[in-house]
Amino acid sequence: MSLGKLLSSAPLHDPLADPAPGTNNEVKTTTCYMCACRCGIRVHLRDGQVRYIDGNPEHPINRGVICAKGASGIMKQHSPARLTQPLLRKQGSERGAGEFEPISWERALDILTERLAKLRATDPKKFALFTGRDQMQALTGLFARQFGTPNYAAHGGFCSVNMAAGMIYSIGGSFWEFGGPDLDRAKLFIMIGTAEDHHSNPLKIALSKFKRDGGRFISINPVRTGYSAIADEWIPVRPGSDGALFMALIHELIAADLIDREFLARYTNAPNLVVLDGGERDGLFAFDPEAGALPDGRNPHNKLVWDRKTNAAQRAQTDAARDVDPVLEGRYTLADGTPVATAFELLKDRVKECTPEWAEQITGISAQRIRKLAREIGETAMHQAFELPIAWTDVWGTQHSSVTGRPVAFHAMRGLAAHSNGFQTVRALSVLMSLIGTIDRPGGFRHKAPYPRHIVPNYRTIHSPEQVQPNTPLPAGPLGFPAHPDELAIHDDGTPIRIDKAFSWEHPLSAHGMMHNVITNAVRGDPYRIDTLLIFMANMAWNSTMNTMQVRAMMNERDEAGEYKLPFLVVCDAFQSEMVAFADLVLPDTTYLERHDALSMLDRPISEFDGPCDSVRVPVVPPTGDTRAFQEVLVDLAARLKLPAFITPEGTPKYRDYPDFIVNFEAKPGIGFLMGWRGADGSKSLKGEPNPKQWEMYAKNNCVFHHTMPESMQYMRNWNRDYLEFSLEMGFRQKSDAIQLAIYSDALQSFRLAARGKGTKRLPPAELRERIDTYFDPLPFWYAPLEDAVSDTTSFPLHAITQRPMAMYHSWDSQNAWLRQIHSHNYLFVNPGTAQAAGVADGGWMWVESQWGSVRCMARYSEAVDPGTVWTWNAIGKGKSAWQLDAAADESRKGFLLNHLISEDLPFAGRRISNSDPITGQAGWYDVRVRIRPAAPDEPAESSPQIDAVPAAPGVFGRVAEAVMFFARGKK
Amino acid sequence: MHPAFSVILFTTLAGAAQGLVVAIAVAGLAGAVLPPTFVLTSLGVAFVVLMLGLVASTFHLGRPERAWRAVLMWRTSWLSREVIVLPAFIAVVALWLLLAWTGAAQGLVPLLMIAALVLSALLWVCTAMIYACLKFIQEWAHPLTLVNYVLLGLASGLLLAAALGSLTGAGAFALAAAQWGLGFTVLGAITRIASLVRNAGIRHASTLQSATGIRGNNLRQTSMGMSAGAFNTREFFHGKPLWLVKRIKHAFLVLAFVVPVLLLALALSTGASAWLLLAFVVQYVGLIAERWFFFAQARHPQNLYYQVVS
Amino acid sequence: MSASPRVAANNAPARKKQLALVIDLNVCVGCHACVTSCKEWNTSGSAGPLVDQNAYGANPTGTFFNRVQTFEVGTFPNTQTVHFPKSCLHCEDPPCVPVCPTGASYKRPEDGIVLVDYDKCIGCKYCAWACPYGAREIDEDRKVMTKCTLCVDRIYDKNLAPEDRKPACVKACPTNARLFGDIHDPSSEAAVAIRERGGYALMPEWETQPANHYLPRKITEIIAQVERES
Ligand SMILES: Nc1nc2c(c(=O)[nH]1)N[C@H]1C(S)=C(S)[C@@H](COP(=O)(O)OP(=O)(O)OC[C@H]3O[C@@H](n4cnc5c(=O)[nH]c(N)nc54)[C@H](O)[C@@H]3O)O[C@H]1N2
Ligand SMILES: Nc1nc2c(c(=O)[nH]1)N[C@H]1C(S)=C(S)[C@@H](COP(=O)(O)OP(=O)(O)OC[C@H]3O[C@@H](n4cnc5c(=O)[nH]c(N)nc54)[C@H](O)[C@@H]3O)O[C@H]1N2
Ligand code: SF4
Ligand code: SF4
Ligand code: SF4
Ligand code: SF4
Ligand code: SF4
Ligand SMILES: [Mo]
């Protein structure tokens, strides 16, 4: 450097210079998996190393934006907790101690093959496969079905099955990945119980655009953070009480006649006549035997309405030529003397007592405010309606020249779902939305393919133990949607077939299984013992389990013979989570940047309102160490186990590997995991023969395939003939008939009838009859969460809930050097009034206690929380030294898990029953009741409970990672 | 602010050295004849102390090897000016020391004395202005900052001079220096207390409202956006409990002013040099506390943004 | 607070370019996307690498150029929660520049971006003291001062597609709460937003004239009001 330059006032450091000249820069596209939202990303590599990840502007989901997690993917790739080789628990060491010896993949696969082959040949249900926050249920489900075990489910049961099932049983689709609010055209948006959601970036994009365009945004939530922060109006509600609010809104809307009567009469079962004779078919719909003699919800098109013109019962919707004018209200008598009433009439009766004053007592929202809200919803829907000039034809052949927009959109998530009254609450919301006619209409709720599905979807799981046979695939999928007691997975004596008791009388409509009960049930041998539990991508020893400490202890429980009650535990994870320490065998997975993944239409795709959409991940960096993608392992294992779908007639592996499987597997001829670039040369879309170059074509096209349907197929899809035919053709449905909205659920009624000893030979066990009778109400209603009945709510006056922080994904981001700087530990947020009354100081140590457990944590005052509620960020607290954090890390020292306060079961009829929604088995995370008190001054300033530290597993990067962290050092 | 020990050390050491040099320069210019041992010792001590200060101040730098660059921006930066003045002052002291040692070129000595006086004054201005020019640190942005730097420097320098004088046989000078030191200590106490009083009454111009522009009552931070802290939570907070800060304030008032005054009175009445030395040492310790408090008391408006973890 | 006069009127005399961010508090949901995207870009860009200390230990801490904070106003149930992103405001009269003894802290004449020259900086931290906003962070590893560069190494990078020549945080922000532009160009999106939506500056009392502005949270309704009305 010349002296002149050295002394010159011009900058020495050229901020515009290439920071790494001479390096090889590349950009590859793939799909993010820092959360389940599945945004398109561009991965910028410098000499093959990931240096920068941004949103892919060409991607329909995120259109170029990214979130805090997505932008921190680099640090996940460099996590010190990375598992790099298969591990076997050390002989003689306890589960949970985390002592392992490394083994080869060949050995790992041999162990698995031998064990599983034996189980498959004897009693396949002794193998259980449960998967957490994954996105490959089409493959894992297929594996389980081919194996022949019913004991399969993903995380939906502890996640949001209430939201999915509550809406699918009502409108044929749901929020979550299957549908959402049309904020482009809504004028009023009401968001209920949502903190972050699976539709993370798209919702943010839509929300800000909606607000900027002048839309009005109301948030109903006990807490005001995140999205609620920017709401024009925040309505704090008591946890678990929203159902009452919805019932009161329905009451008000009907009273003010701010409902879409035409829509109700034509597109819902509101005018259908319900039998009220107290007989075998009491409460089911009156039907026309000529149109198919089925007594319940399984045949929707034989129902009767009361025709205004003929003043007689007539068959409901048929072809366009028939001129039936159904009345919505009234009680009638059929020709055979059967007393009937319209479903709508029964709904009116139901809400008669549900006044705003009634709801005020339950929700804490004043009656005036409820009235105002109802008026605003009704008036916006009815008086600000608009027509879009989009011609479409309904399923009955009537041509329409436009679609009607009813610009009130709702969105709700786990604030409704994660309560034991969530199913009926979500039903109430669905009915509310149906009343104002906002289903698949502009400005309201919109479906996403493959939804809408039939109500009830035509997916049935097994219903008899005979269907589970050695060395035989299941004749049905392990999961499904029961529409009738005959479709429950139970033995003749009414006991559950499944280890998690899903689809049993305890939780009949548990469409997503009940993962949260697997370990407890298996250890208790209730309903039976299993041999091998394979857990993929779920941290069941920590944050996705209730009653965490006991569940950890249970995994170590032994029987009289000294054998583990849960004999073999296999964990597939990419990182050293709390769960890994409990594994007998650890299968180290790749990361999302290292593997192929298909986000398939056969699973939960990323569809948009305007058409089906699927996407893939392609590896952008090579696998680390000796890791293998779980998909590869499954395809390999399936062939080793000779599962029919995975082998040739000669018994050799049918698929080379997972990419080969994805390309060549066909669920039906022409329909595979991926819709894009099908046909031998990739020229076909949606359907077509396998294309050997399909992956390359996805890779070249931003890893996403988006089929935009003509506008005429984008709305009113429950009744849109062109769309329904398309969905049949694509295999989304098995029929192309109309999907009438279920204001009144005859499917639920058929369970209630069984509880009353009617309509079926399959009757619930005596102790469950009253429970089924109560909760399987065909009309929505509000009841207090089950925990309230077994809690002394004067001793435990507060509700305790969690929220997802936007910059953290469950448990798995605390290993991320950037994200953990944002949230390295959590506080319990308490309204200052509540805290002061209890003597708890802002920032002070305190105890939160439920009747099930207690936690010591730190308090943070907040005026943005209902005084009867306390909350914290979910899953920030960690087990000591898990994730290769220091034993002194904030996460374990100061962070805490609310799960310790929650019980996985509740006392019931002299025994225990899952702490879940009695209908769907959805885990009741947000029902727990607590009290608070200050910690004593002499107590340690440390969260409680604490667990023992575990050593770094062999091959785990551990501390070394800090030395190899390529950013941190080197450039001075 | 977070009191950096290197800066505390530098400002207190340099202040004392400046005071010492000023004392002998003024005496010299006033025509007093000082014993050479005393002059030599004093200049030697001043030189060493200043060098210590210089070293201490570079500890504060992240990149001391580039410290030379700091002379470049003298047009705008008081820190740059200080970086120029300090070596110049040291150079003058060193030269003076050299001449005193060798006895050469004695004609230059008065010039060096004047130069030392001027540079010392400038150095006080620079040092004080480094703090006083930050207008939003309202505790500092006041003429009293400069006054205190000067007076406390003079007081400690005079006490040091007195102590050194009595130890090296400059008894008369030591007596005078002790008297002057007593005067400046009292004066310094008055102005320092004045600044304490003033600071206690400051209405901070920046509020959470003005910092965020968010309107409404009961505005509070619930999260500073990170949970384990950052440069912003380390550099601008003393991180000590309020009671300790208060105690340090009382300690410096006692150690820097009350005790030295008593000890000086004792020294003046008994003529024992040990008291003088003790007076200096106690005052110096007091000044370290004073400087600590000077930093700790300064409320930086950025702290408004970094209050709450959640 | 009213719009800062400096950016206001359309007929203001033509000034030199002043690039800046305008943050819309009406739509910021506090997601921290801007925080980590900033870190991610800059750590591999010309400003980096940005240090992380105790990355997996107690008190993890490190350099970030941008932070998102949360404030609450009012009392339950009339509470507003405001997410508040903050990075260097690229003051038009930046107190952090003249104090720097080395000239390492400087304001670019061509676009008003305030930068640190990492090759000159001696890490004396004086500029950080002189910033009322806490917008500068010392890099404890490299021992030089760092701060938001307004992604100067992106916005002029000819190797990037024109639509990518924006700050990383702006591109990341899912709610588009971060507008970027020349606030001296009255027709820029940023200047229009400031003018029309009451864009304000932080701590106007120090006359630093921050170039970054904030669009105030519009409070449309509070519960007390709703209940009074009905
Ligand atoms: N108190 C409370 N508890 C809750 C909730 C709540 O709201 N409150 N929410 C519940 C809900 S909705 C859910 S979905 C669950 C989520 O709980 P989990 O399903 O347990 O999800 P994570 O904690 O994210 O952990 C999943 C595991 O996946 C691992 N993993 C990450 N990436 C990969 C990969 O690429 N491959 C493999 N094989 N493994 C990987 C992680 O290391 C981690 O061990 O938590 C539930 N628990
Ligand atoms: N950043 C990030 N994103 C995620 C996840 C994550 O961990 N991090 N997890 C993903 C997963 S698995 C899921 S399931 C989704 C869940 O997405 P959300 O459903 O948005 O998740 P939760 O954080 O459980 O939010 C529940 C919200 O409901 C509120 N609430 C609780 N009880 C009630 C009630 O009774 N009534 C009302 N009205 N509100 C109530 C809570 O205050 C909270 O705001 O998020 C997904 N997205
Ligand atoms: S929302 Fe989820 S998928 Fe999208 S960028 Fe963020 S972490 Fe990745
Ligand atoms: S915000 Fe601070 S660092 Fe940025 S220009 Fe203004 S004074 Fe300087
Ligand atoms: S830290 Fe660097 S940029 Fe800041 S004042 Fe010192 S030399 Fe200048
Ligand atoms: S402009 Fe660039 S450097 Fe500044 S906050 Fe945004 S991303 Fe960070
Ligand atoms: S990315 Fe946007 S919405 Fe998210 S915190 Fe930053 S400014 Fe707010
Ligand atoms: Mo979930």
mmCIF file with all atom_site columns, N, CA, C and O in Angstrom, chain A residues 828-833 835-836 839-843 859-865, chain B residues 220-222, chain C residues 72:
data_model
loop_
_atom_site.group_PDB
_atom_site.id
_atom_site.type_symbol
_atom_site.label_atom_id
_atom_site.label_alt_id
_atom_site.label_comp_id
_atom_site.label_asym_id
_atom_site.label_entity_id
_atom_site.label_seq_id
_atom_site.pdbx_PDB_ins_code
_atom_site.Cartn_x
_atom_site.Cartn_y
_atom_site.Cartn_z
_atom_site.occupancy
_atom_site.B_iso_or_equiv
_atom_site.pdbx_formal_charge
_atom_site.auth_seq_id
_atom_site.auth_comp_id
_atom_site.auth_asym_id
_atom_site.auth_atom_id
_atom_site.pdbx_PDB_model_num
ATOM 1  N N  . LEU A 1 828 ? -42.582 -16.520 31.566 1.00 0.00 ? 828 LEU A N  1
ATOM 2  C CA . LEU A 1 828 ? -44.026 -16.690 31.617 1.00 0.00 ? 828 LEU A CA 1
ATOM 3  C C  . LEU A 1 828 ? -44.629 -15.283 31.598 1.00 0.00 ? 828 LEU A C  1
ATOM 4  O O  . LEU A 1 828 ? -44.338 -14.463 32.474 1.00 0.00 ? 828 LEU A O  1
ATOM 5  N N  . PHE A 1 829 ? -45.429 -15.014 30.593 1.00 0.00 ? 829 PHE A N  1
ATOM 6  C CA . PHE A 1 829 ? -46.063 -13.697 30.496 1.00 0.00 ? 829 PHE A CA 1
ATOM 7  C C  . PHE A 1 829 ? -47.324 -13.680 31.358 1.00 0.00 ? 829 PHE A C  1
ATOM 8  O O  . PHE A 1 829 ? -48.184 -14.550 31.221 1.00 0.00 ? 829 PHE A O  1
ATOM 9  N N  . VAL A 1 830 ? -47.378 -12.688 32.222 1.00 0.00 ? 830 VAL A N  1
ATOM 10 C CA . VAL A 1 830 ? -48.499 -12.586 33.155 1.00 0.00 ? 830 VAL A CA 1
ATOM 11 C C  . VAL A 1 830 ? -49.002 -11.152 33.145 1.00 0.00 ? 830 VAL A C  1
ATOM 12 O O  . VAL A 1 830 ? -48.207 -10.208 33.092 1.00 0.00 ? 830 VAL A O  1
ATOM 13 N N  . ASN A 1 831 ? -50.302 -11.010 33.164 1.00 0.00 ? 831 ASN A N  1
ATOM 14 C CA . ASN A 1 831 ? -50.867 -9.672  33.292 1.00 0.00 ? 831 ASN A CA 1
ATOM 15 C C  . ASN A 1 831 ? -50.393 -9.072  34.621 1.00 0.00 ? 831 ASN A C  1
ATOM 16 O O  . ASN A 1 831 ? -50.422 -9.747  35.653 1.00 0.00 ? 831 ASN A O  1
ATOM 17 N N  . PRO A 1 832 ? -49.950 -7.805  34.622 1.00 0.00 ? 832 PRO A N  1
ATOM 18 C CA . PRO A 1 832 ? -49.382 -7.225  35.843 1.00 0.00 ? 832 PRO A CA 1
ATOM 19 C C  . PRO A 1 832 ? -50.326 -7.318  37.041 1.00 0.00 ? 832 PRO A C  1
ATOM 20 O O  . PRO A 1 832 ? -49.883 -7.591  38.167 1.00 0.00 ? 832 PRO A O  1
ATOM 21 N N  . GLY A 1 833 ? -51.604 -7.119  36.802 1.00 0.00 ? 833 GLY A N  1
ATOM 22 C CA . GLY A 1 833 ? -52.572 -7.193  37.900 1.00 0.00 ? 833 GLY A CA 1
ATOM 23 C C  . GLY A 1 833 ? -52.568 -8.577  38.536 1.00 0.00 ? 833 GLY A C  1
ATOM 24 O O  . GLY A 1 833 ? -52.507 -8.722  39.764 1.00 0.00 ? 833 GLY A O  1
ATOM 25 N N  . ALA A 1 835 ? -50.192 -10.829 38.323 1.00 0.00 ? 835 ALA A N  1
ATOM 26 C CA . ALA A 1 835 ? -48.891 -11.126 38.919 1.00 0.00 ? 835 ALA A CA 1
ATOM 27 C C  . ALA A 1 835 ? -48.760 -10.442 40.280 1.00 0.00 ? 835 ALA A C  1
ATOM 28 O O  . ALA A 1 835 ? -48.345 -11.065 41.259 1.00 0.00 ? 835 ALA A O  1
ATOM 29 N N  . GLN A 1 836 ? -49.141 -9.169  40.312 1.00 0.00 ? 836 GLN A N  1
ATOM 30 C CA . GLN A 1 836 ? -48.997 -8.443  41.573 1.00 0.00 ? 836 GLN A CA 1
ATOM 31 C C  . GLN A 1 836 ? -49.871 -9.051  42.667 1.00 0.00 ? 836 GLN A C  1
ATOM 32 O O  . GLN A 1 836 ? -49.446 -9.177  43.810 1.00 0.00 ? 836 GLN A O  1
ATOM 33 N N  . GLY A 1 839 ? -48.095 -11.657 44.107 1.00 0.00 ? 839 GLY A N  1
ATOM 34 C CA . GLY A 1 839 ? -46.791 -11.299 44.659 1.00 0.00 ? 839 GLY A CA 1
ATOM 35 C C  . GLY A 1 839 ? -45.624 -11.650 43.764 1.00 0.00 ? 839 GLY A C  1
ATOM 36 O O  . GLY A 1 839 ? -44.491 -11.769 44.222 1.00 0.00 ? 839 GLY A O  1
ATOM 37 N N  . VAL A 1 840 ? -45.893 -11.829 42.487 1.00 0.00 ? 840 VAL A N  1
ATOM 38 C CA . VAL A 1 840 ? -44.836 -12.190 41.545 1.00 0.00 ? 840 VAL A CA 1
ATOM 39 C C  . VAL A 1 840 ? -44.280 -10.926 40.902 1.00 0.00 ? 840 VAL A C  1
ATOM 40 O O  . VAL A 1 840 ? -45.032 -10.105 40.372 1.00 0.00 ? 840 VAL A O  1
ATOM 41 N N  . ALA A 1 841 ? -42.960 -10.769 40.951 1.00 0.00 ? 841 ALA A N  1
ATOM 42 C CA . ALA A 1 841 ? -42.333 -9.552  40.431 1.00 0.00 ? 841 ALA A CA 1
ATOM 43 C C  . ALA A 1 841 ? -42.004 -9.695  38.949 1.00 0.00 ? 841 ALA A C  1
ATOM 44 O O  . ALA A 1 841 ? -41.773 -10.799 38.461 1.00 0.00 ? 841 ALA A O  1
ATOM 45 N N  . ASP A 1 842 ? -41.978 -8.558  38.253 1.00 0.00 ? 842 ASP A N  1
ATOM 46 C CA . ASP A 1 842 ? -41.579 -8.563  36.848 1.00 0.00 ? 842 ASP A CA 1
ATOM 47 C C  . ASP A 1 842 ? -40.125 -9.023  36.762 1.00 0.00 ? 842 ASP A C  1
ATOM 48 O O  . ASP A 1 842 ? -39.250 -8.447  37.406 1.00 0.00 ? 842 ASP A O  1
ATOM 49 N N  . GLY A 1 843 ? -39.879 -10.054 36.004 1.00 0.00 ? 843 GLY A N  1
ATOM 50 C CA . GLY A 1 843 ? -38.530 -10.593 35.877 1.00 0.00 ? 843 GLY A CA 1
ATOM 51 C C  . GLY A 1 843 ? -38.155 -11.546 37.005 1.00 0.00 ? 843 GLY A C  1
ATOM 52 O O  . GLY A 1 843 ? -37.094 -12.146 36.967 1.00 0.00 ? 843 GLY A O  1
ATOM 53 N N  . ALA A 1 859 ? -40.884 -14.570 35.430 1.00 0.00 ? 859 ALA A N  1
ATOM 54 C CA . ALA A 1 859 ? -42.114 -13.878 35.025 1.00 0.00 ? 859 ALA A CA 1
ATOM 55 C C  . ALA A 1 859 ? -41.790 -12.655 34.183 1.00 0.00 ? 859 ALA A C  1
ATOM 56 O O  . ALA A 1 859 ? -40.765 -12.002 34.386 1.00 0.00 ? 859 ALA A O  1
ATOM 57 N N  . ARG A 1 860 ? -42.664 -12.371 33.248 1.00 0.00 ? 860 ARG A N  1
ATOM 58 C CA . ARG A 1 860 ? -42.578 -11.097 32.536 1.00 0.00 ? 860 ARG A CA 1
ATOM 59 C C  . ARG A 1 860 ? -43.963 -10.484 32.493 1.00 0.00 ? 860 ARG A C  1
ATOM 60 O O  . ARG A 1 860 ? -44.920 -11.147 32.084 1.00 0.00 ? 860 ARG A O  1
ATOM 61 N N  . TYR A 1 861 ? -44.066 -9.255  32.971 1.00 0.00 ? 861 TYR A N  1
ATOM 62 C CA . TYR A 1 861 ? -45.366 -8.582  32.962 1.00 0.00 ? 861 TYR A CA 1
ATOM 63 C C  . TYR A 1 861 ? -45.744 -8.235  31.521 1.00 0.00 ? 861 TYR A C  1
ATOM 64 O O  . TYR A 1 861 ? -44.890 -7.830  30.727 1.00 0.00 ? 861 TYR A O  1
ATOM 65 N N  . SER A 1 862 ? -47.014 -8.358  31.241 1.00 0.00 ? 862 SER A N  1
ATOM 66 C CA . SER A 1 862 ? -47.491 -7.930  29.925 1.00 0.00 ? 862 SER A CA 1
ATOM 67 C C  . SER A 1 862 ? -48.944 -7.499  30.023 1.00 0.00 ? 862 SER A C  1
ATOM 68 O O  . SER A 1 862 ? -49.765 -8.191  30.625 1.00 0.00 ? 862 SER A O  1
ATOM 69 N N  . GLU A 1 863 ? -49.220 -6.361  29.438 1.00 0.00 ? 863 GLU A N  1
ATOM 70 C CA . GLU A 1 863 ? -50.605 -5.880  29.396 1.00 0.00 ? 863 GLU A CA 1
ATOM 71 C C  . GLU A 1 863 ? -51.339 -6.484  28.205 1.00 0.00 ? 863 GLU A C  1
ATOM 72 O O  . GLU A 1 863 ? -52.506 -6.191  27.981 1.00 0.00 ? 863 GLU A O  1
ATOM 73 N N  . ALA A 1 864 ? -50.630 -7.272  27.421 1.00 0.00 ? 864 ALA A N  1
ATOM 74 C CA . ALA A 1 864 ? -51.231 -7.813  26.206 1.00 0.00 ? 864 ALA A CA 1
ATOM 75 C C  . ALA A 1 864 ? -51.716 -9.238  26.421 1.00 0.00 ? 864 ALA A C  1
ATOM 76 O O  . ALA A 1 864 ? -51.740 -10.043 25.494 1.00 0.00 ? 864 ALA A O  1
ATOM 77 N N  . VAL A 1 865 ? -52.076 -9.551  27.649 1.00 0.00 ? 865 VAL A N  1
ATOM 78 C CA . VAL A 1 865 ? -52.625 -10.878 27.908 1.00 0.00 ? 865 VAL A CA 1
ATOM 79 C C  . VAL A 1 865 ? -53.797 -10.767 28.874 1.00 0.00 ? 865 VAL A C  1
ATOM 80 O O  . VAL A 1 865 ? -53.772 -9.970  29.813 1.00 0.00 ? 865 VAL A O  1
ATOM 81 N N  . ARG B 2 220 ? -44.165 0.670   27.267 1.00 0.00 ? 220 ARG B N  1
ATOM 82 C CA . ARG B 2 220 ? -43.118 -0.135  27.892 1.00 0.00 ? 220 ARG B CA 1
ATOM 83 C C  . ARG B 2 220 ? -42.500 -1.063  26.880 1.00 0.00 ? 220 ARG B C  1
ATOM 84 O O  . ARG B 2 220 ? -43.164 -1.528  25.967 1.00 0.00 ? 220 ARG B O  1
ATOM 85 N N  . GLN B 2 221 ? -41.246 -1.357  27.088 1.00 0.00 ? 221 GLN B N  1
ATOM 86 C CA . GLN B 2 221 ? -40.639 -2.370  26.247 1.00 0.00 ? 221 GLN B CA 1
ATOM 87 C C  . GLN B 2 221 ? -40.982 -3.741  26.822 1.00 0.00 ? 221 GLN B C  1
ATOM 88 O O  . GLN B 2 221 ? -40.980 -3.912  28.044 1.00 0.00 ? 221 GLN B O  1
ATOM 89 N N  . THR B 2 222 ? -41.283 -4.710  25.934 1.00 0.00 ? 222 THR B N  1
ATOM 90 C CA . THR B 2 222 ? -41.423 -6.074  26.447 1.00 0.00 ? 222 THR B CA 1
ATOM 91 C C  . THR B 2 222 ? -40.322 -6.979  25.922 1.00 0.00 ? 222 THR B C  1
ATOM 92 O O  . THR B 2 222 ? -40.104 -8.052  26.473 1.00 0.00 ? 222 THR B O  1
ATOM 93 N N  . GLU C 3 72  ? -45.148 -2.336  24.353 1.00 0.00 ? 72  GLU C N  1
ATOM 94 C CA . GLU C 3 72  ? -46.587 -2.352  24.623 1.00 0.00 ? 72  GLU C CA 1
ATOM 95 C C  . GLU C 3 72  ? -47.021 -0.961  25.053 1.00 0.00 ? 72  GLU C C  1
ATOM 96 O O  . GLU C 3 72  ? -46.282 -0.260  25.743 1.00 0.00 ? 72  GLU C O  1
#
